[in-house]
Amino acid sequence: MCGIVGYIGNKKAEPILINGLYKLEYRGYDSAGIATIEKDAIKNIKNKGRVSDLEKTDGIENLEGTIGIAHTRWATHGKPSSINSHPHLDNSKHFAVVHNGIIENYADLKAFLEKQNYTFLSDTDTEIIPNLIHYNFVQDKKDDNFKFLRAVKNACYMLKGSYAIEVISDYFKDEMIVVRKDSPLVIGKGINENYISSDIPAILSYTKDFYLLNDNEFAKLTRENIEFFDENLVKLEKAPINISWNPLAAEKDGYEDFMLKEIYEQPRAIRETIWAHLPEISKCQMDELNFSKEYLEGLEKIYLVACGTAMHACLVAKNMLENICEIPAEVDVASEFRYRNPLINSKTLCIFVSQSGETADTIAALKLSKSKGAKTVAISNVSGSSITREADYTIYTHAGPEIAVASTKAYTSQIALLAVLTIYFAEILERNPVQVSNLKEELYCLPEKITDTLKCSNRVKSFAQKVYKEKDIFFLGRGVDYAASLEGSLKLKEISYIHSEAYASGELKHGPIALIEDGVTVVSVITTPSLVGKSISNIQEVITRGAKTFIITNQDLEGHTFDEVISIPKTSSYVSPILSIIPLQLFAYYISKEKGLDVDKPRNLAKSVTVE
Ligand code: G6P
């Protein structure tokens, strides 16, 4: 939540910062602001609303500074307003700060600073930070090259919570200080210029060489140099990593919205994710993992832990792991898992799935599992993200940058990778070779089948045009189709704001059926051959009560009448949501478009939830 960007170099900072903010807007879009060091002072311009509103704000075109920081906000403390926008300045107006995270002890620190006669303009937790920096700056009687860095470090020492912070000061016109703890921050290295960002794609068009800060590490940037320090300001050596992503992958590429582009990228994303680990003919290779047969045989349980869409991918994987590997698997929401004292020991394997690799609850759940003696595997889409640096092992999805807040290609890639992981475990364990070989064959065919499935787009769009004004839409499914329904329903509510629930079809009669009345739309996913009859009976029950029905199926449902049926290719039941979700992604997309909403940036949401 919240995006931060920074620049220090010889070019005008403002256009670079604005460009970065546009790319980070998916992280929050309640307000935006920019501060640069001008000839005689820091100039701070901020506004409620989006980056496009900031761009139109008076005076922004006059910013000439070549050092600057900028922020796009997802409000936590203090409502979205100009005054609560970042950057925040200290009372003396010599220090400017942008911050992503939450300062938990801000009330105590505010009271402390008020006693020292500091005053505050905003309701934010962030405004204490520049003032704490100023406080520590004036307390420090030493005058050397590290005075600015020391002031930031001493201020951070007083903070509790999470933060990625950039600081500039007009006392130090050729320096920028950054620090992170539990919030993401990357540094892009250029030639006589350096960049800061919350994520890599936002600055990928300027550089491919990145430094990753770990928690409690500081960096002091000048135009030519980047120095790294630990929490005690002991100097650290770091090597840059080279990112091979194509910057164009983070552009819309002719599509109206990122979400639509990302839906259509799924054949490629799945192909690359599968081929990275599953070469044809030979056994599954996962060089990143080194699990022995003895270790896997000794496992008592696998936990799959994640949030949001990633958790829905885990629900799909549970079945595969239990049936093919014969290891009990449990899925949990990270925010619950971390506080419920789960039974974990060295015979537990914990898998954490996170597209961004920055979700605060998922990272905390991973740390908890490690502390209880479990081995931990991270599945992420972002190279070098925080979760990958905490986990014992990491495997990557190859979805490429996902920009739209509503996740699409990351979800299907996560299921594909979890299927590959299942195969990897089963091959080591020498269990269920026939199922393993069938699943492998199906995985290879998936990219082509996704391409076929995408052909349903026009029919889905027509149905969306009929129902987009509805207040409630329900989803039904059994088994793996229930997992797909949960994800379809989440997509719909995220971007269309239509109230939606997904139910296990068998639960219908235990309450939800009371909500079905004339004209209500019910979406049902039916792909599991053994459950077709039962699912059809449940649909009949809602039709009898007046529901309109929208069916996604790979079965022959001849003899039954529904309002719309989308036929998708057959595949293994273990991975069928990779296909059945596609019409549901498109359904949510076209409803949102019909309603004239911002598909890529739905209200109140952020792509990366770095606060609890
Ligand atoms: C947010 C996003 C979702 C995402 C979830 C988990 O809620 O809007 O799209 O599924 O976070 O994110 P992660 O990066 O951990 O997969």
XYZ file of C-alpha atoms and ligand atoms in Angstrom, residues 307-310 353-359 362 402 405-407 414 490-491 494 605-609, ligand 1:
41
model
C -4.095 -13.988 1.208
C -6.793 -13.101 -1.315
C -6.449 -14.611 -4.757
C -3.241 -16.420 -3.830
C 2.084 -18.046 -1.957
C 2.300 -14.345 -2.759
C 2.326 -12.674 -6.159
C 4.028 -9.542 -4.863
C 6.036 -11.261 -2.158
C 5.328 -8.228 0.020
C 2.025 -9.055 1.753
C 1.946 -13.736 4.586
C 1.070 -7.936 -12.940
C -5.051 -4.652 -8.868
C -7.303 -7.638 -9.569
C -5.032 -10.620 -10.014
C 0.302 -20.063 -9.089
C -13.853 -12.195 -5.587
C -12.968 -10.856 -9.059
C -13.300 -6.330 -6.498
C -8.056 -1.627 -2.861
C -4.331 -1.841 -3.380
C -2.368 -4.514 -5.144
C 0.199 -5.010 -2.484
C -1.061 -5.038 1.104
C -4.382 -7.809 -2.431
C -4.586 -7.830 -3.925
C -5.015 -9.223 -4.364
C -4.013 -10.264 -3.909
C -3.769 -10.186 -2.393
C -2.567 -11.029 -1.991
O -5.605 -7.973 -1.802
O -5.541 -6.877 -4.309
O -5.101 -9.256 -5.777
O -4.478 -11.541 -4.210
O -3.472 -8.835 -2.023
O -1.429 -10.490 -2.612
P -0.100 -11.279 -2.881
O 0.803 -10.294 -3.532
O 0.400 -11.725 -1.532
O -0.420 -12.434 -3.752
